[in-house]
Backbone as a ProteinNet text record, in pm:
[ID]
protein_1_A
[PRIMARY]
MIGAGLTPTLTFLYQRLEQLLDHGGAPEPDPTVPAELTGTLALPLQADAARLAQHERDLTSLRDGLNVYYRGDAPVATTDDALLRTLGRVRTLLEDIYGQRLTFAGEQRPTSGPFVRQETERVQGEQIGMDADAIEGNASVEQKTHTVERGSTNIGMRARRIGGLPPV
[TERTIARY]
197.8	299.9	369.4	272	256	311.2	372.7	380.8	412.6	370.2	373.7	375.1	304.1	270.7	402.5	510.1	609.3	678.2	721.5	784.4	745.9	584.8	525.9	523.6	484.1	475.3	643.6	739.5	886.6	880.9	847.5	856.9	762.6	646.9	545.1	591.2	656	695.4	826.5	893.5	1047.9	1033.8	927.9	921	880	778.9	740.3	862.3	932.9	1055.2	1122.1	1176.7	1224.6	1139.1	1036	931.6	953.2	963.5	972	1083	1208.9	1318.6	1391	1346.4	1415.3	1326.6	1209.8	1130.2	1084.5	1110.5	1075.5	947.8	866	758.8	645.9	660.1	604.3	501	360.6	255.9	244.3	218.7	229.3	99.3	54.9	-116.2	-138	-32.4	-58	49.8	72.3	166.1	122.2	221.2	177.6	136.1	-2.1	-52.5	-53	26	20	-144.3	-170.2	-299.3	-340.3	-207.5	-202.7	-264.2	-255.8	-306.9	-428.9	-510.9	-654.7	-698.3	-802.6	-863.1	-847.2	-862.2	-864.8	-775.1	-673.7	-589.7	-647.1	-638.5	-698.2	-574.7	-605.2	-479.6	-487.9	-417.8	-277	-226.5	-123.5	-58.5	-5.4	-22.5	10.3	88.6	233.9	312.3	271.1	263.1	255.8	421.8	444.7	594.9	660.6	583.8	630.3	676.6	602.6	618.5	714.3	719	848.8	983.6	992.5	1091.9	1154	1061.6	1073.9	1127.4	1082.9	1126.3	1197.6	1264.8	1399.8	1476.4	1561.1	1676	1641	1525.3	1504.8	1465.3	1405.5	1363.3	1477.6	1589.2	1722.9	1756.6	1790.7	1852.1	1758.6	1673	1553.6	1577	1584.4	1607.1	1745.8	1821.7	1979.4	1989	1850.4	1871.9	1821.5	1700.3	1645.9	1639.5	1779.6	1804.5	1884.1	1917.8	1993.7	1889.5	1742.4	1662.8	1568.6	1571.3	1506.8	1577.8	1709.6	1790.5	1817	1752.1	1753.9	1888.3	2011.3	2124.9	2068.1	1979.3	1929.5	1806.4	1786.2	1645.3	1547	1443.8	1304.9	1220.7	1239	1196.3	1107.6	991.4	906.1	968.1	1091.8	1168.9	1269.6	1294.4	1409.8	1330	1334.5	1260.8	1351.7	1439.1	1472.4	1467.1	1391.4	1318.9	1200	1158.4	964.8	952.3	1075.5	1108.6	1091	1219.7	1211.6	1102.6	1023.1	921.8	820.6	806.7	697.7	738.7	848.4	885.2	862.2	886	878.6	722	671.7	518.3	449.8	493	462.9	481.8	616.9	640	565.2	561.4	495.8	339.8	289.5	124.6	137.3	223.4	244.7	224.8	319.5	358.3	231.4	169.6	44	-63.7	-89.4	-224.1	-295.2	-248.4	-342.1	-277.5	-376.9	-326.9	-320.9	-190	-136.1	-126.2	-245.3	-286.3	-277.8	-192.3	-207.8	-261.1	-284.6	-388.4	-303.4	-398.9	-366.3	-338.6	-345.5	-364.4	-465.6	-468.1	-564.4	-575.6	-613.2	-584.5	-690.7	-758	-813.7	-736.5	-855.5	-817	-730.1	-683.3	-606	-684.7	-617.2	-733.2	-693.9	-772.6	-686	-756.9	-689.8	-718.2	-665.3	-706.4	-679	-685.9	-573.9	-553.7	-559.5	-650.5	-627.7	-625.8	-527.5	-525.7	-546.9	-671	-677.7	-708.4	-641.2	-672.7	-817.1	-797	-894.6	-931.3	-1056.1	-1065.7	-1114.7	-1093.3	-1121	-1175.2	-1306.2	-1300.5	-1371.5	-1291.3	-1340.8	-1219.1	-1267.2	-1123.6	-1201.7	-1168.7	-1245.7	-1107.3	-1169.7	-1078.5	-1047.6	-1188.6	-1143.8	-1281.7	-1231.9	-1341.6	-1302	-1395.8	-1328.1	-1472.5	-1478.4	-1576.9	-1614.6	-1527.2	-1538.5	-1428.2	-1449.3	-1344.7	-1382.2	-1310.2	-1374.4	-1380.5	-1266.8	-1238.3	-1273.9	-1228.1	-1207.8	-1139.3	-1235.2	-1170.9	-1201.3	-1121.2	-1161.3	-1090.6	-1167.9	-1114.2	-1098.9	-1035.1	-1002.3	-971.1	-1071	-1056	-1069.4	-940.7	-970.6	-967.3	-1086.5	-1088.9	-1118.1	-1080.1	-1055	-1195.4	-1194.2	-1293.3	-1306.8	-1431.8	-1482.9	-1537.8	-1498.5	-1511.5	-1638.2	-1728.1	-1843	-1851.9	-1945.2	-1943.3	-1839	-1784.3	-1710.4	-1758.1	-1668.5	-1695.3	-1607	-1651.4	-1527.1	-1609.4	-1576.3	-1623.8	-1530.7	-1585.6	-1471.9	-1457.4	-1584.8	-1581	-1666.8	-1650.6	-1744.8	-1710.9	-1817.9	-1794.9	-1897.9	-1896.2	-2019.3	-1969.7	-1995	-1986.8	-1863.7	-1843.7	-1758.6	-1703.5	-1794	-1720.9	-1845	-1847.6	-1940.1	-1935.9	-2050.6	-2080.2	-2118.2	-2114.5	-2183.6	-2302.9	-2369.2	-2556.1	-2564.4	-2680.2	-2726.5	-2772.2
1202.6	1197.1	1343	1367.4	1484.5	1484.3	1572	1598.8	1490.9	1464.9	1351.8	1192.7	1219.5	1074.5	1026.9	1127	1129.4	993.2	972.6	824.6	681.7	674.7	595.4	544.9	635.3	627.8	568.2	623.5	599	450.6	414.9	277	219	216.4	116.5	115.3	215	210	76.7	158.5	79.6	-79.6	-91.4	-239.1	-299.8	-249.8	-327.2	-316	-213.9	-240.6	-356.3	-388.5	-526.6	-623.5	-647.8	-760.4	-799.4	-696.2	-732.4	-785.8	-713.3	-732.5	-846.7	-897.1	-1030.6	-1156.1	-1112.2	-1239.9	-1243.4	-1171.6	-1205.8	-1186.8	-1108.8	-1053.6	-1163.7	-1216.7	-1339.8	-1270.3	-1312.1	-1253.3	-1230.8	-1113.5	-1037.6	-1084	-1148.1	-1165.6	-1066	-1014.8	-929.1	-842.4	-752.4	-642.8	-512.7	-466.3	-386.6	-263.1	-229.3	-72.8	22.4	133.6	245.9	308.3	382.7	425.6	534.7	600.8	722.9	673.1	580.9	532.8	527.1	583.5	587.9	470.1	443.6	365.4	215.3	117.5	-7.6	-121.9	-158.5	-219	-359.5	-423.3	-559	-636.2	-731.4	-834.7	-975.2	-1059.2	-1024.7	-899.8	-844.9	-749.2	-868.8	-839.2	-952.1	-885.1	-862.6	-827.3	-876.2	-803.6	-827.8	-880.4	-972.2	-1016	-957.3	-954.5	-863	-736.9	-661.3	-501.6	-503.2	-641.1	-631.4	-613.1	-721.4	-707.6	-610.9	-544	-420.9	-314.9	-304.2	-210.9	-257.2	-356.3	-402.6	-350	-282.2	-190.1	-87.6	-13.2	110.1	85	-19.3	-40	-56.5	-150	-170.5	-52.1	68.9	214.6	276.6	278.1	379.5	321.9	159.5	130.6	160.5	165	210.8	342	435.9	559	603.8	476.3	521.7	466.3	357.9	313.1	369.8	508.9	559	646	664.8	724.6	614.6	489.7	407	316.9	354.1	290.8	421.5	522.3	633	713.5	700.7	772.8	935.7	944.6	1051.5	1109.6	1252.6	1278.8	1262.6	1234.9	1225.6	1383.2	1436.8	1567.1	1586.4	1669.3	1723	1819	1878.2	1989.8	1936.7	1821.9	1719.6	1681.2	1773.2	1746.3	1611.6	1601.1	1463.2	1358.3	1363.9	1240.9	1218	1353.4	1348	1306.6	1333	1316.8	1147.2	1092.5	931.2	867.1	916	870.4	837	982.1	981.3	862.9	860.2	780.3	598.7	581.9	434.4	434.3	514	495.2	475	526.9	516.1	368.8	353.4	202.9	82.9	107.3	34	8.1	96.9	148.7	37.1	87.3	10.2	-128.1	-216.6	-319.1	-414.8	-341.1	-375.1	-361.9	-290.7	-262.4	-189.9	-138.4	-52.5	77.5	177.6	367.1	265.6	363.4	394.1	552	555.5	724.4	755.8	855.1	873.7	998.9	994.4	1084.8	1235.3	1340.5	1494.2	1509.4	1355.1	1418.9	1388	1498	1526.9	1437.4	1296.8	1190.7	1056.3	999	901	790	754.6	676.1	555.9	482.9	345.2	233.7	156.6	17	7.7	-123.7	-150.3	-89.1	-78.6	7.1	-95.6	-75.3	-138.5	-52.8	-28.1	91.7	-35.1	25.2	-85.6	23.3	-26.8	50.2	-67.3	-91	-185.4	-139.8	-178.3	-126.1	-215.9	-346.7	-453.4	-520.3	-575.6	-671.3	-767.9	-907.3	-1031.3	-1137.3	-1174.1	-1256.6	-1197.9	-1175.4	-1116	-1060.9	-920.9	-861.5	-815	-833.6	-807	-724.1	-570.2	-495.4	-559.8	-603.5	-657.5	-746.3	-852.6	-950.3	-1042.4	-995.3	-1035.7	-1071.7	-1146.6	-1196.3	-1066.6	-1025.1	-887.8	-779.9	-674.4	-574.9	-484.7	-494.5	-396.4	-236.9	-212.2	-64.9	8	119	165.8	77.5	91.8	16.3	88.8	104	177.2	120.6	126.1	65	183.6	202	278.4	183.8	220	131.8	253.5	199.3	296.8	204.9	185.4	50.8	110.3	93.8	161.4	75.3	-94.1	-144.9	-280.9	-323.4	-441.7	-528.1	-638	-686.2	-769.8	-807.5	-863.2	-977.5	-1003.5	-1130.6	-1133.6	-1031.3	-1032.3	-924.1	-969.9	-889.9	-803.7	-655.4	-591.5	-518.4	-602.2	-563.6	-463.3	-396.7	-261.1	-351.5	-378.1	-459.1	-530.1	-650.5	-735.2	-837.7	-793.1	-862.8	-884.7	-960.6	-970	-889.9	-773	-677.3	-597.2	-492.7	-385.5	-313.1	-261	-227.4	-174.6	-108.9	-88.9	-202.6	-203.5	-351.8	-415.6	-551.3	-671.8	-687.3	-737.6	-766	-850.7	-760.8	-822.6	-951.9
757.8	843.6	890.4	984.8	1067.8	1213.9	1265.8	1417.2	1487.2	1630.7	1687.1	1606.6	1535.5	1433.8	1382.7	1342	1281.4	1272.1	1398.9	1461.2	1467.1	1481.6	1450.6	1305.1	1212.1	1089.3	1049.5	1092.9	1034.1	1086.7	1210.7	1247.7	1183.6	1122.8	1045.6	905.4	854.2	725.3	689.9	779.7	811.7	825.7	925.3	928.4	842	733	620.3	518.3	517	407.9	464.6	583.2	649.9	646.1	623	599	466	395	223.5	198.4	231.7	190.5	272.1	385.2	445.9	427.3	423.5	422.5	251.5	145.3	33.4	4	78.5	40.1	100.1	163.9	229.2	329.2	286.4	342.5	513.8	548.6	667.2	739.2	809.4	876.8	990.6	1026	1184.3	1230.2	1098.7	1141.4	1290.6	1343.6	1418.5	1368.6	1375.1	1297.3	1415.4	1366.7	1452.8	1453.2	1559.5	1566.3	1496.4	1463	1364.5	1204.3	1199	1017.6	1047.2	950.4	914.2	857.4	869.1	776	811.5	760.8	775.1	651	678.7	619.4	561.8	464.1	436.2	469.5	553.9	624.3	564.9	514.7	571.3	453.2	473.8	381.9	309.7	148.2	62.7	-49.8	-80	-174.6	-309.1	-410.5	-561.8	-544.1	-595.8	-611.1	-742.9	-845	-972.3	-954.5	-865.6	-831.5	-744.1	-624.5	-498.8	-625	-678.7	-774.1	-854.5	-908.7	-967.4	-873.3	-770	-664.6	-542.8	-587.4	-468.4	-439	-547.9	-540.1	-464.1	-518.8	-459.5	-324.7	-269	-127.6	-42.8	-79	-28	15.4	-94.6	-46.4	19.5	17.5	121.2	221.4	274.1	401.9	480.3	384.2	424.1	465.7	379.3	438.8	553	574.4	711.7	814.8	798.2	926.2	1039	1005.1	1155.6	1200.3	1156	1193.5	1309.4	1250.8	1291.2	1412.7	1386.5	1522.7	1642	1578	1688	1662.5	1580.7	1557.7	1498.8	1439	1423.8	1462.3	1490.6	1521.9	1419.4	1465.2	1377.5	1380	1321	1316.4	1194	1177.9	1090.5	1007.3	1075.4	1005.2	929	889.1	832.7	662.5	560.4	444.6	387.1	391	354.7	385.1	535.2	594.1	533.9	542.2	499.1	351.1	248.7	143.1	113.7	186.6	187.9	240.5	332.5	401.9	270.2	203.9	72.2	0.7	-17.4	-155.1	-82.5	34.2	58.5	78.5	122.2	90.9	-49.7	-97.5	-254.5	-308.8	-304.2	-329.4	-229.1	-126	-53.5	-75.3	-116.9	-144.6	-329.3	-391.4	-536	-504.3	-411.4	-411.7	-326.9	-206.9	-161.9	-191	-267.4	-346.6	-244.6	-181.5	-37.8	-24.7	3.9	54.4	172	201.8	362	437.6	467	535.4	668.6	713.6	867.8	891.3	1046.3	1062.6	1037	977.8	975.1	810.2	737.5	604.6	530	420.6	336.4	229	204.6	130.9	176.2	54	110.3	230.8	339.8	431.5	405	458.6	402.8	384	282.9	272.1	92.5	78.8	-88.8	-218.6	-288.8	-407.9	-547.8	-623.4	-760.8	-872.1	-931.3	-1079.6	-1203.6	-1287.3	-1401.7	-1536.6	-1601.1	-1743.9	-1858.7	-1949.5	-2024.3	-2178.8	-2238	-2419.8	-2425.8	-2402.9	-2487.3	-2370.3	-2351.1	-2232.8	-2328.8	-2331.9	-2410.6	-2285.5	-2249.4	-2182.9	-2041.3	-1923.8	-1794.5	-1734.3	-1683	-1608.3	-1487.6	-1385.6	-1246.3	-1158.3	-1107.4	-1046.6	-878.5	-843.6	-710.7	-704.7	-636.7	-537.9	-420.7	-333.7	-220.5	-122.5	-21.1	37.1	128.8	174	282.3	273.6	246.9	286.2	385.7	460.4	601.6	605.7	536.7	533	382.3	358.5	263.4	127.9	32.9	-86	-233.9	-329.2	-413.6	-562.7	-706.6	-783.2	-893.2	-984.6	-1083.1	-1216.3	-1321.2	-1423.1	-1576.3	-1636.3	-1764.9	-1882.1	-1936.4	-2041.9	-2176	-2306.2	-2384.5	-2481.8	-2469.8	-2550.2	-2480.6	-2437.1	-2415	-2463	-2531.4	-2692.7	-2636.5	-2715.3	-2721.2	-2652.2	-2517.2	-2463	-2367.9	-2328.9	-2240.6	-2135.5	-2014.2	-1910.9	-1840.8	-1810.4	-1709	-1568.6	-1468.1	-1350.3	-1263.2	-1201.6	-1097.4	-988.3	-914.2	-752.1	-757.3	-693.8	-671.8	-530.7	-427.7	-303.2	-202.1	-110.6	-45.9	102.6	78.2	188.7	162	154.7	139.8	251.2	340.5	475.6	533.3	630.4	749.3	842.7	902.3	1045.1	964.6	980	955.3	988.3	901.6	882.2	1055.1	1130.5	1231.2	1253.5
[MASK]
++++++++++++++++++++++++++++++++++++++++++++++++++++++++++++++++++++++++++++++++++++++++++++++++++++++++++++++++++++++++++++++++++++++++++++++++++++++++++++++++++++++++

């Protein structure tokens, strides 16, 4: 969230807040993605309903705080530490709700894309971190599992093509 990319970053994050809060987390098939976003988002953006409910009060408060910037009533500047902290908090919550990393140009972090974090004491049956027919961009799974019961399965990722170009 650096330099000239700050305004499009603010716009993108604020619009996700509005979408979640005003439309109850309905899938968002075609959000306007700024050029500053690195990587590829898995679309539609799909909110985890339980996480949205868990964070709804914070999201509302953050949207209220960003409203003056989004409307243009306050300058959007990289020197505004309060704005940068607020945008960082918004991003953290959106990443948790959408299960996707949101990375912008100039940042030293993995590129945008879906991720799964699972911490499980005991797997009985089947646990899958990610299962998709196609993921076009960066995707990652982090699993911490203590015990996988006999006859059970723990799969980090299973997909028919994760990234790269489609087969010729």
